[in-house]
Short mmCIF file of C-alpha atoms in Angstrom, two decimals:
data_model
loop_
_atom_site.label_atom_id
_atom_site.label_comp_id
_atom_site.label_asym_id
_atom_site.label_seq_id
_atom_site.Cartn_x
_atom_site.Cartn_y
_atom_site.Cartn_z
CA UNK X 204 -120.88 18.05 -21.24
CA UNK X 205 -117.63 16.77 -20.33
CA UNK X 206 -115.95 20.47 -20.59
CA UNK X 207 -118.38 21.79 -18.37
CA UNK X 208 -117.86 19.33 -15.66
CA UNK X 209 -113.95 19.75 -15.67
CA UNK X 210 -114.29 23.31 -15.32
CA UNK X 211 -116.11 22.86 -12.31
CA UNK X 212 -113.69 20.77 -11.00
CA UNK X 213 -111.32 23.57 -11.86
CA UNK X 214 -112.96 25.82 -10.09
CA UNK X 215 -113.75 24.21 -7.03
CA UNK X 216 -110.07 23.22 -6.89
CA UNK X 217 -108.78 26.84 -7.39
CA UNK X 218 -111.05 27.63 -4.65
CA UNK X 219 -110.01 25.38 -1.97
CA UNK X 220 -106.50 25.48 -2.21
CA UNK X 221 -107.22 30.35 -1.93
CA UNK X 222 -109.52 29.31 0.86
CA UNK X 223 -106.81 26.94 2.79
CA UNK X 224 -103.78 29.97 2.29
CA UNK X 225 -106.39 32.48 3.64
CA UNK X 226 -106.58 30.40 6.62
CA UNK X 227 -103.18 29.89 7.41
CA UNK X 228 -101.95 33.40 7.03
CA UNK X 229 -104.60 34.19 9.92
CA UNK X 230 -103.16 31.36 12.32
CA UNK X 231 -99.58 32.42 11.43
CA UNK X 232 -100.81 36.08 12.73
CA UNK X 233 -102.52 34.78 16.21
CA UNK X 234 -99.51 32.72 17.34
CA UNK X 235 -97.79 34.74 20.22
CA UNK X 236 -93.92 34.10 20.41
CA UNK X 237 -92.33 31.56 22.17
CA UNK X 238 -91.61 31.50 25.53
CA UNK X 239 -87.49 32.11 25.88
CA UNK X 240 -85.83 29.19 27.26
CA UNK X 241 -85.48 29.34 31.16
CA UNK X 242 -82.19 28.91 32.75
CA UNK X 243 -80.58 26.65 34.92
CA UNK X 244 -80.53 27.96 38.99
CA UNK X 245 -79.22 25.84 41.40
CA UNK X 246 -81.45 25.92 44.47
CA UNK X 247 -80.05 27.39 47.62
CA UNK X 248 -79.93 24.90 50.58
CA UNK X 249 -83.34 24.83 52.85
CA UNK X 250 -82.88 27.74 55.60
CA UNK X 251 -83.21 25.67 58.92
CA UNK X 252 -86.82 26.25 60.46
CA UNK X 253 -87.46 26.00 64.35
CA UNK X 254 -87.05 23.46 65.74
CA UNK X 255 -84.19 21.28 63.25
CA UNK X 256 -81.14 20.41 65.02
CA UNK X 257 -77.75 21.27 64.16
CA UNK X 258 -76.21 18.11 64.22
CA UNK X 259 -77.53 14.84 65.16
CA UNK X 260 -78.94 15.06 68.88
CA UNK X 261 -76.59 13.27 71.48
CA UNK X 262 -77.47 11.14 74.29
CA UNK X 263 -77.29 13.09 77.63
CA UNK X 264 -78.06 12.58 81.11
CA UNK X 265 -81.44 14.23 82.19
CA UNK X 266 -83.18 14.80 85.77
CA UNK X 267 -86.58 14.60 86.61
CA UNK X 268 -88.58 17.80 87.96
CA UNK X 269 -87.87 15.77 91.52
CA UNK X 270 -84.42 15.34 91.24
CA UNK X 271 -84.33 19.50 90.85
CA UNK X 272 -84.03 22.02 93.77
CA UNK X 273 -86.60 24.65 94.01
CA UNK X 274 -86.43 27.87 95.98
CA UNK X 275 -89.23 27.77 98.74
CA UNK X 276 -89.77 31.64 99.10
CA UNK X 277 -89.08 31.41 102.76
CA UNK X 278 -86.32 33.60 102.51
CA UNK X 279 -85.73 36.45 99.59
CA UNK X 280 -82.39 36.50 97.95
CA UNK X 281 -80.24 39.62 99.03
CA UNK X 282 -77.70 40.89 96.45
CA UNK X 283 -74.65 42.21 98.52
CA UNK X 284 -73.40 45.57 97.88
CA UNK X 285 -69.63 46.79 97.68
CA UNK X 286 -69.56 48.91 100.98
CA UNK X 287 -69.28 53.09 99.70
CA UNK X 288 -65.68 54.48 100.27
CA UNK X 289 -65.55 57.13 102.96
CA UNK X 290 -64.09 60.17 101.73
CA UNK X 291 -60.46 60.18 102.41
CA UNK X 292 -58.72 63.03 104.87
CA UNK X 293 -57.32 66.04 103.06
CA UNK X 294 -53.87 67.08 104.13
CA UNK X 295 -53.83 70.62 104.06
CA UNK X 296 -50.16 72.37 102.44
CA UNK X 297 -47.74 73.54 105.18
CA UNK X 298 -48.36 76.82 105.88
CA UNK X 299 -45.29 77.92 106.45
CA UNK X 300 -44.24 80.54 103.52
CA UNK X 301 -47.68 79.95 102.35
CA UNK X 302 -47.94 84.26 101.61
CA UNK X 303 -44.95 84.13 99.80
CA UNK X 304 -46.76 81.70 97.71
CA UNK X 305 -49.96 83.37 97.42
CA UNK X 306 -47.98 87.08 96.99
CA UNK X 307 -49.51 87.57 92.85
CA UNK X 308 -53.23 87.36 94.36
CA UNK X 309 -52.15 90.94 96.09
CA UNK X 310 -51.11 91.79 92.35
CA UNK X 311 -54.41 94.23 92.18
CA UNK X 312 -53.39 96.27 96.01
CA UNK X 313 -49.88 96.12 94.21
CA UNK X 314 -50.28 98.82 91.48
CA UNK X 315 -52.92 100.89 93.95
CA UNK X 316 -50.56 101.79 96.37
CA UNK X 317 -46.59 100.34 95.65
CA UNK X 318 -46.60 100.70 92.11
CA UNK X 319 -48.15 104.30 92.57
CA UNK X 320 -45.74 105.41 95.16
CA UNK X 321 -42.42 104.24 93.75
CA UNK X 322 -43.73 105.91 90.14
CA UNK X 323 -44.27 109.37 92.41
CA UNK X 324 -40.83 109.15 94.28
CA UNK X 325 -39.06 108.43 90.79
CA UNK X 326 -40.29 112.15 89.22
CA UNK X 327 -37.28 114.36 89.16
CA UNK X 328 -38.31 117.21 91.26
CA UNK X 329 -40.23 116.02 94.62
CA UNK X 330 -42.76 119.22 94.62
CA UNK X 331 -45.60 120.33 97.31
CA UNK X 332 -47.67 118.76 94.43
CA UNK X 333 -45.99 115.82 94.15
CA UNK X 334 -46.07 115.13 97.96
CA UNK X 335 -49.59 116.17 98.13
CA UNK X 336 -50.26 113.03 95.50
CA UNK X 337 -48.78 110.43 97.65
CA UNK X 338 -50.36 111.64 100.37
CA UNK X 339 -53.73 111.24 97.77
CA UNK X 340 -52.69 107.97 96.74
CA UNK X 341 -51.73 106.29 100.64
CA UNK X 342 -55.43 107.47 101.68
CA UNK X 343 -56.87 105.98 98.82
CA UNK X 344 -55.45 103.25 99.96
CA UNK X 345 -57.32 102.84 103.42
CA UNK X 346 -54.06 103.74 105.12
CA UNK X 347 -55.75 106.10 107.02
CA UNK X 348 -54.76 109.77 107.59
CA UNK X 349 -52.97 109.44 110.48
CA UNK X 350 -50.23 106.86 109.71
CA UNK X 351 -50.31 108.72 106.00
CA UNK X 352 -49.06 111.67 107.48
CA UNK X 353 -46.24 109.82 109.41
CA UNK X 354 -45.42 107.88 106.51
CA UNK X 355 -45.45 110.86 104.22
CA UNK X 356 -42.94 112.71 106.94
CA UNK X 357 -40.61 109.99 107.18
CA UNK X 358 -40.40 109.80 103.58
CA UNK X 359 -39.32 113.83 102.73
CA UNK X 360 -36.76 113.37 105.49
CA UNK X 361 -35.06 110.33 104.22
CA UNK X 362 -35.13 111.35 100.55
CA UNK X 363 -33.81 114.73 101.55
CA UNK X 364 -31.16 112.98 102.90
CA UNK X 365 -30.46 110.45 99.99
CA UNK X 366 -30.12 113.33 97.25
CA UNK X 367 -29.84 111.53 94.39
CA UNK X 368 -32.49 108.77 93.73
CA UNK X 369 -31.60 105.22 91.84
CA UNK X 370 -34.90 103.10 91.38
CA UNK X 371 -33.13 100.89 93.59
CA UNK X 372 -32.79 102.95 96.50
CA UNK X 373 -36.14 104.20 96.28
CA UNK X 374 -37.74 100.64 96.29
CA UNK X 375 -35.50 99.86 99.40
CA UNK X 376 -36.12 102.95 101.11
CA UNK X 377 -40.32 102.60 100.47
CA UNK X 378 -40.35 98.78 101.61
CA UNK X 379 -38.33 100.22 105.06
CA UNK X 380 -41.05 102.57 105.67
CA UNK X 381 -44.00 100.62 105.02
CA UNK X 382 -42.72 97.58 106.96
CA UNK X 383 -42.04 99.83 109.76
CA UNK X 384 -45.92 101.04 109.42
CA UNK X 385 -47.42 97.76 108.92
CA UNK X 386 -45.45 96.19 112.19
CA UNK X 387 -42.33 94.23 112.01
CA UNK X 388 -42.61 93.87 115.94
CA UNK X 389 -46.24 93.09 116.66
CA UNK X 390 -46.83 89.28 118.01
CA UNK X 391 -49.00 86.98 115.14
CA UNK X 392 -49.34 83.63 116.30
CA UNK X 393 -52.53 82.74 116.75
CA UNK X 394 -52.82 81.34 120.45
CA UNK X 395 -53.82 77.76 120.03
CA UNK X 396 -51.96 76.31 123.02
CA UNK X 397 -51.68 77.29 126.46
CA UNK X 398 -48.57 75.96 128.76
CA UNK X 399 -51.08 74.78 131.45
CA UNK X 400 -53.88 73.16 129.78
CA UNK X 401 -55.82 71.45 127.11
CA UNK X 402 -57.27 72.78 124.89
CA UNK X 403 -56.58 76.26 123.46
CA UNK X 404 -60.17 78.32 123.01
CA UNK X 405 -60.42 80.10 119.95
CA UNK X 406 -63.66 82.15 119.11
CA UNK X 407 -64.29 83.52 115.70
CA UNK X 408 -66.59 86.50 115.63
CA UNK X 409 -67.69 89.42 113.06
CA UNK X 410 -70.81 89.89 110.57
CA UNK X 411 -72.20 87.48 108.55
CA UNK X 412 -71.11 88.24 104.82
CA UNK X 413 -67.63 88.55 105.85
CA UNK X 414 -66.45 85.11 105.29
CA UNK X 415 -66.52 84.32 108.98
CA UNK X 416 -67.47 80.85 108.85
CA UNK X 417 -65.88 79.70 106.06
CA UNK X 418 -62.75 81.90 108.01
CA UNK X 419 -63.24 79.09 110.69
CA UNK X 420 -62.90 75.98 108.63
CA UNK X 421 -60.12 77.89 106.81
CA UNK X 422 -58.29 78.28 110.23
CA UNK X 423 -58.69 74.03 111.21
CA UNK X 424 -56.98 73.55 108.05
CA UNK X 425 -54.15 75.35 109.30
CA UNK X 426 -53.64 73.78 112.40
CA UNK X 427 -54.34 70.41 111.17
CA UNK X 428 -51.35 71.61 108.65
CA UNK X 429 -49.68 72.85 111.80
CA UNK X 430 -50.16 69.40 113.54
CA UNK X 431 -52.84 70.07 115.71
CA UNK X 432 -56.41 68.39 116.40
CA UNK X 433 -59.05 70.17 116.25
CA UNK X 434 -63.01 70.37 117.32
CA UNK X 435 -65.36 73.01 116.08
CA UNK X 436 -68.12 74.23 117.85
CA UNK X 437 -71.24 75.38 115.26
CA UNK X 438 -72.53 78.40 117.45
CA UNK X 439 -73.83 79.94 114.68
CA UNK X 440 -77.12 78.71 115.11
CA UNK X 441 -79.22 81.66 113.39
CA UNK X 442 -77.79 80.97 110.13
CA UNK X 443 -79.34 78.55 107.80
CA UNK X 444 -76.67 75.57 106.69
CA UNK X 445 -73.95 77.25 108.92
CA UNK X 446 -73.71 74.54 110.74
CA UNK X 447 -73.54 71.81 108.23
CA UNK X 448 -71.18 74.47 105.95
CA UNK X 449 -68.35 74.21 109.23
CA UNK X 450 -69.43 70.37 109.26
CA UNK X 451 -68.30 70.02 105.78
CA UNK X 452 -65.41 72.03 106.45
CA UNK X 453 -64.03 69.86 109.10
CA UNK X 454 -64.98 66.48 107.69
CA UNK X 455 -62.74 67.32 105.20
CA UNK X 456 -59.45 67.43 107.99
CA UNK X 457 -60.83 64.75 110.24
CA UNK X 458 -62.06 67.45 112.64
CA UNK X 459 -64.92 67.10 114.90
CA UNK X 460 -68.17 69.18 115.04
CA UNK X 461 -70.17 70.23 117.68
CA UNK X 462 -73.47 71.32 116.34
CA UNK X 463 -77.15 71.63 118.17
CA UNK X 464 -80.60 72.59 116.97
CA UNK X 465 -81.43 74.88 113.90
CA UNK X 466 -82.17 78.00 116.43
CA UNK X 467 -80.86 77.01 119.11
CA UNK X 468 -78.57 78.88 122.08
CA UNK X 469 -75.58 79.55 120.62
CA UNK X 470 -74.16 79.40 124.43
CA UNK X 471 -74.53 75.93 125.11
CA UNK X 472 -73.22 74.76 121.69
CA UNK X 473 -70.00 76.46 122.67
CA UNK X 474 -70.20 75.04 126.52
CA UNK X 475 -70.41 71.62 124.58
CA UNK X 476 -67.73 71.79 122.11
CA UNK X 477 -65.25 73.01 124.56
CA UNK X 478 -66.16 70.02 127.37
CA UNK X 479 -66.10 67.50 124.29
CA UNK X 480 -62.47 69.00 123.15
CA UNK X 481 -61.30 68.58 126.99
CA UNK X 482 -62.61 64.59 126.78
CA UNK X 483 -61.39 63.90 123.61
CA UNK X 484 -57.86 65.51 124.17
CA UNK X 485 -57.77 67.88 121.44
CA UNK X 486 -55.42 70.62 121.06
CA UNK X 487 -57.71 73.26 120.06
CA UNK X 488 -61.73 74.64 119.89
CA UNK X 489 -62.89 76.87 117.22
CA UNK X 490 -66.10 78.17 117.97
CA UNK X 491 -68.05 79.84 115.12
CA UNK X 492 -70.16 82.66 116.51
CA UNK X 493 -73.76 84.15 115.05
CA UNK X 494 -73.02 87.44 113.07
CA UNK X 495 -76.63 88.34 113.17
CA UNK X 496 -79.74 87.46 115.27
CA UNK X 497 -83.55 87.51 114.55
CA UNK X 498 -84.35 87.47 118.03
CA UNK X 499 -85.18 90.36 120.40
CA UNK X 500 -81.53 89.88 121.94
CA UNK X 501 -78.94 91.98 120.52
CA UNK X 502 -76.12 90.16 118.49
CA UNK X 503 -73.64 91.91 121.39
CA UNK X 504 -75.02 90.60 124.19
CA UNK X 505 -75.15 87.06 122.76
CA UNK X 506 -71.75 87.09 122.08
CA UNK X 507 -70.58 88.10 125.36
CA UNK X 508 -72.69 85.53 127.19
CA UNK X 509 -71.33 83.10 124.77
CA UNK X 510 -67.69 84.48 126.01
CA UNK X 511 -68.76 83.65 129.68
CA UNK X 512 -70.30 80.85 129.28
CA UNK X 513 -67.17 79.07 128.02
CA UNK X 514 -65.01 80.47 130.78
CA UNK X 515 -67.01 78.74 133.06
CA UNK X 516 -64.75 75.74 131.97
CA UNK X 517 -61.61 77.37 130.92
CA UNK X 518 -60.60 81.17 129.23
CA UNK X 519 -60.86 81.91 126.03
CA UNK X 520 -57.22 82.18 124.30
CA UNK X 521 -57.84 84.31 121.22
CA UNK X 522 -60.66 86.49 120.12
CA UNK X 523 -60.44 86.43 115.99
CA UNK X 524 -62.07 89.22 114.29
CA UNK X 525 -63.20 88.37 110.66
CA UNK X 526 -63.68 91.59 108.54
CA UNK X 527 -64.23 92.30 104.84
CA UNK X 528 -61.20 93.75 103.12
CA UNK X 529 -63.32 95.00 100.36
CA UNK X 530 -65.29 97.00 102.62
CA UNK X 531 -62.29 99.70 103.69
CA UNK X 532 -62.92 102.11 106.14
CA UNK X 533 -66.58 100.49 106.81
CA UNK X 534 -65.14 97.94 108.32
CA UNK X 535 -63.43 99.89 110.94
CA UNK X 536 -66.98 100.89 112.06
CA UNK X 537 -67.95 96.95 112.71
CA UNK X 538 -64.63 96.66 114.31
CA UNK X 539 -65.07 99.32 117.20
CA UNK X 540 -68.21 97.62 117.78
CA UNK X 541 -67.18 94.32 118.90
CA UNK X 542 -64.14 95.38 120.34
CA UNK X 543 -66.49 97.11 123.00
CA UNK X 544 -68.14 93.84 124.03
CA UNK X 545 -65.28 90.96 123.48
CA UNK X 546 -61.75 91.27 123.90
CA UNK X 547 -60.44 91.04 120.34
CA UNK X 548 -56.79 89.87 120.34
CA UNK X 549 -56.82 89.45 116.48
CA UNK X 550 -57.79 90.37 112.88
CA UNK X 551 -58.66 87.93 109.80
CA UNK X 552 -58.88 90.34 106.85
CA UNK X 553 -60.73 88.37 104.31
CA UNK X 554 -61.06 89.36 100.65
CA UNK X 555 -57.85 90.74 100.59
CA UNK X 556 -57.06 89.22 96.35
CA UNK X 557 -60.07 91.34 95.04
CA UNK X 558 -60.52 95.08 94.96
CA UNK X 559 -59.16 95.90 98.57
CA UNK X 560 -56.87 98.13 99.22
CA UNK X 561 -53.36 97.14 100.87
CA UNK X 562 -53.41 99.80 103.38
CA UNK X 563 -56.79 98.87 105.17
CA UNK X 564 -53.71 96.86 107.31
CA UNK X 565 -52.19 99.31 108.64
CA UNK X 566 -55.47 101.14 109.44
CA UNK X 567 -57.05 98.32 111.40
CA UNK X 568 -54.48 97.89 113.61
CA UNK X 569 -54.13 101.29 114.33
CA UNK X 570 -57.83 101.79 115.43
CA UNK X 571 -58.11 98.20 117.75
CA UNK X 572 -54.15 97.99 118.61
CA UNK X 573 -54.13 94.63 117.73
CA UNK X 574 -52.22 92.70 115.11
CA UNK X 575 -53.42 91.32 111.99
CA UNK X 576 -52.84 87.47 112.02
CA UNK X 577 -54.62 85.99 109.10
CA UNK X 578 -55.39 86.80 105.40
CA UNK X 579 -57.26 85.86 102.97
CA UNK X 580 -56.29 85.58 99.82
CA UNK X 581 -58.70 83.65 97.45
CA UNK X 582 -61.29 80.93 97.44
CA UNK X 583 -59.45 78.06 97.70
CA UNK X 584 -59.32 76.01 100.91
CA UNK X 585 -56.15 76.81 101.62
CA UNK X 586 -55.82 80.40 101.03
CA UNK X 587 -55.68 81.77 104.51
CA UNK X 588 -52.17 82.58 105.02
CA UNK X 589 -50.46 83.44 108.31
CA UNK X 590 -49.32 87.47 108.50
CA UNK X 591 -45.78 88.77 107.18
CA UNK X 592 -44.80 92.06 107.24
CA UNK X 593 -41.98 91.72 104.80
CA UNK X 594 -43.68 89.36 102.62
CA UNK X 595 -46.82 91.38 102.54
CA UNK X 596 -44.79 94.56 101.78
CA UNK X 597 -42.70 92.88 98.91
CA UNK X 598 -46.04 92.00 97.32
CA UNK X 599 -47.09 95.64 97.52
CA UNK X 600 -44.13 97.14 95.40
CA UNK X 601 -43.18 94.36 93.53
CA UNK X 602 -40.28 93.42 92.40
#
């Protein structure tokens, strides 16, 4: 009895101590890891929130909302501004040698007719043919036929008499001959101030398109350059902006303008300008003529009652025709025209640095009899040049 109660003990002692390892293995399985050790971080310094002070607040004096002066709204606040700059003067260059200075701009009339005449003098044998080709070439040119000829016949005799020909000689003996045709003796001063009065009358007429009115403003620069003062008179009246273009023009010099109403009579703007030069003292009056009408009077007849209207107060010193270089013997057409209803005492050939010919000089002043004065030679504002002869012909042949 005693052996079977021991094993039981035994057994119930075996049993306990398989039942208390199966119970730990399980709990040893279930236990996650342990959580690594956290580090040490210093805590940044509290960002300042609205409203904390920099430093400790000091004691300042303070005003009450009486002690303060309020606007009352009786009168607004005007912000000054700087006064504009007016636009200074110009001083137009002297124009005194001013085509010598300009001389490449003929560069283009250059190898038309100079360059092509001295390279036909220089062949060997001077031929029928070869005389027929300068004849070709001074035609081409807008010489016209009749000074050709002459020119052509002046040439055969003076080479026949030279015999032998250096380059030299033949550039000295060409300039000669087409100095001699251009004009050496013909008077070119514009007429901008009579002995006996105040001021000198100057009226600028031709077609529109030829550069007439910007011809006009072109001209006050020269005399302003020349040391004159100056009024315009905007007569042009037809043309849209013509009168504010001769406006700008002589704002630019410190030169008056007399202007009137957008359609107006071109007549009484020229009556005006001329009594206003007379008041103010000025040395001259350029008056800028229509160069077309859209009314039922003819552009003639306008301009010669414009003529007589202004001789009412004094005579008209110098009748300026404007015409288009480019336009050649076309031109000569316009010219014919209104040398039958004004008096034209001088040419402005404009457009004279493009594809115009060089001779179109020589055949102007042959149909009118009157001198070329002006040219232009470019777009700049000062690139009307007085008239030289011998400057004009160096720039023809070169050098």
């Amino acid at each position: 009895m005693e052996i079977v109660i021991l094993a039981v003990v035994i057994a119930v002692v075996v049993i306990g101590a398989l039942g208390g390892l199966i119970v730990g293995s399980r709990r040893k399985k279930q236990l996650p890891p342990p959580p690594p050790a956290a580090p040490d971080i210093t805590a940044p310094p509290a960002e300042p929130h609205v409203g904390d002070e920099a430093e400790t607040p000091r004691e300042e004096p303070r005003r009450t909302i009486e002690e303060v002066d309020l606007p009352d709204g009786s009168a607004p606040v005007v912000v000054e501004e700087p006064p504009a700059e007016a636009p200074g003067i110009e001083i137009p260059e002297p124009t005194a040698g001013r085509l010598v200075r300009l001389r490449t701009r003929l560069s283009r009339s250059q190898n038309a007719l100079g360059k092509g005449l001295l390279t036909l003098l220089s062949r060997e044998h001077l031929d029928e043919d070869t005389w027929e080709e300068i004849e070709d070439t001074l035609i081409t040119a807008d010489v016209g036929v009749q000074p050709t000829q002459e020119l052509v016949e002046r040439l055969r005799e003076r080479v026949k008499v030279l015999g032998t020909r250096t380059t030299e000689e033949l550039r000295t003996l060409l300039r000669e001959e087409l100095v001699t045709l251009v004009g050496r003796d013909m008077d070119r001063a514009v007429k901008t101030e009579p002995e006996d009065r105040k001021p000198g009358i100057v009226m600028v007429v031709g077609v529109n398109g030829t550069g007439k009115t910007t011809t006009t403003g072109k001209l006050a620069r020269v005399l302003v350059a020349d040391g004159q003062s100056v009024v315009l008179g905007a007569a042009d009246t037809f043309r849209a902006a013509a009168a504010d273009q001769l406006q700008t023009w002589g704002e630019r010099v410190g030169a008056h303008t007399v202007r009137g109403p957008e359609g107006g009579d071109p007549a009484s703007v020229a009556f005006d300008a001329v009594k206003e030069g007379k008041e103010m003292g000025a040395n001259v009056v350029l008056i800028d003529t229509a160069g077309r009408l859209h009314t039922k009077t003819g552009l003639m007849d306008e301009l010669g009652k414009v003529k007589r209207v202004v001789e009412k107060q004094a005579p008209v010193d110098e009748v300026l025709l404007v015409l288009d270089a480019t336009t050649g013997q076309n031109g000569l057409v316009q010219a014919r025209v209104f040398a039958e209803v004004v008096n034209i005492t001088g040419i402005v050939l404009t457009k004279l640095d493009g594809t115009a010919k060089g001779g179109i000089v020589v055949a102007v002043q042959r149909e009118l009899g009157v001198p070329v004065k002006l040219i232009g030679l470019g777009e700049g504002a000062d690139d009307l040049a007085p008239f030289e002869p011998e400057a004009f012909v160096d720039a023809l042949i070169g050098e």
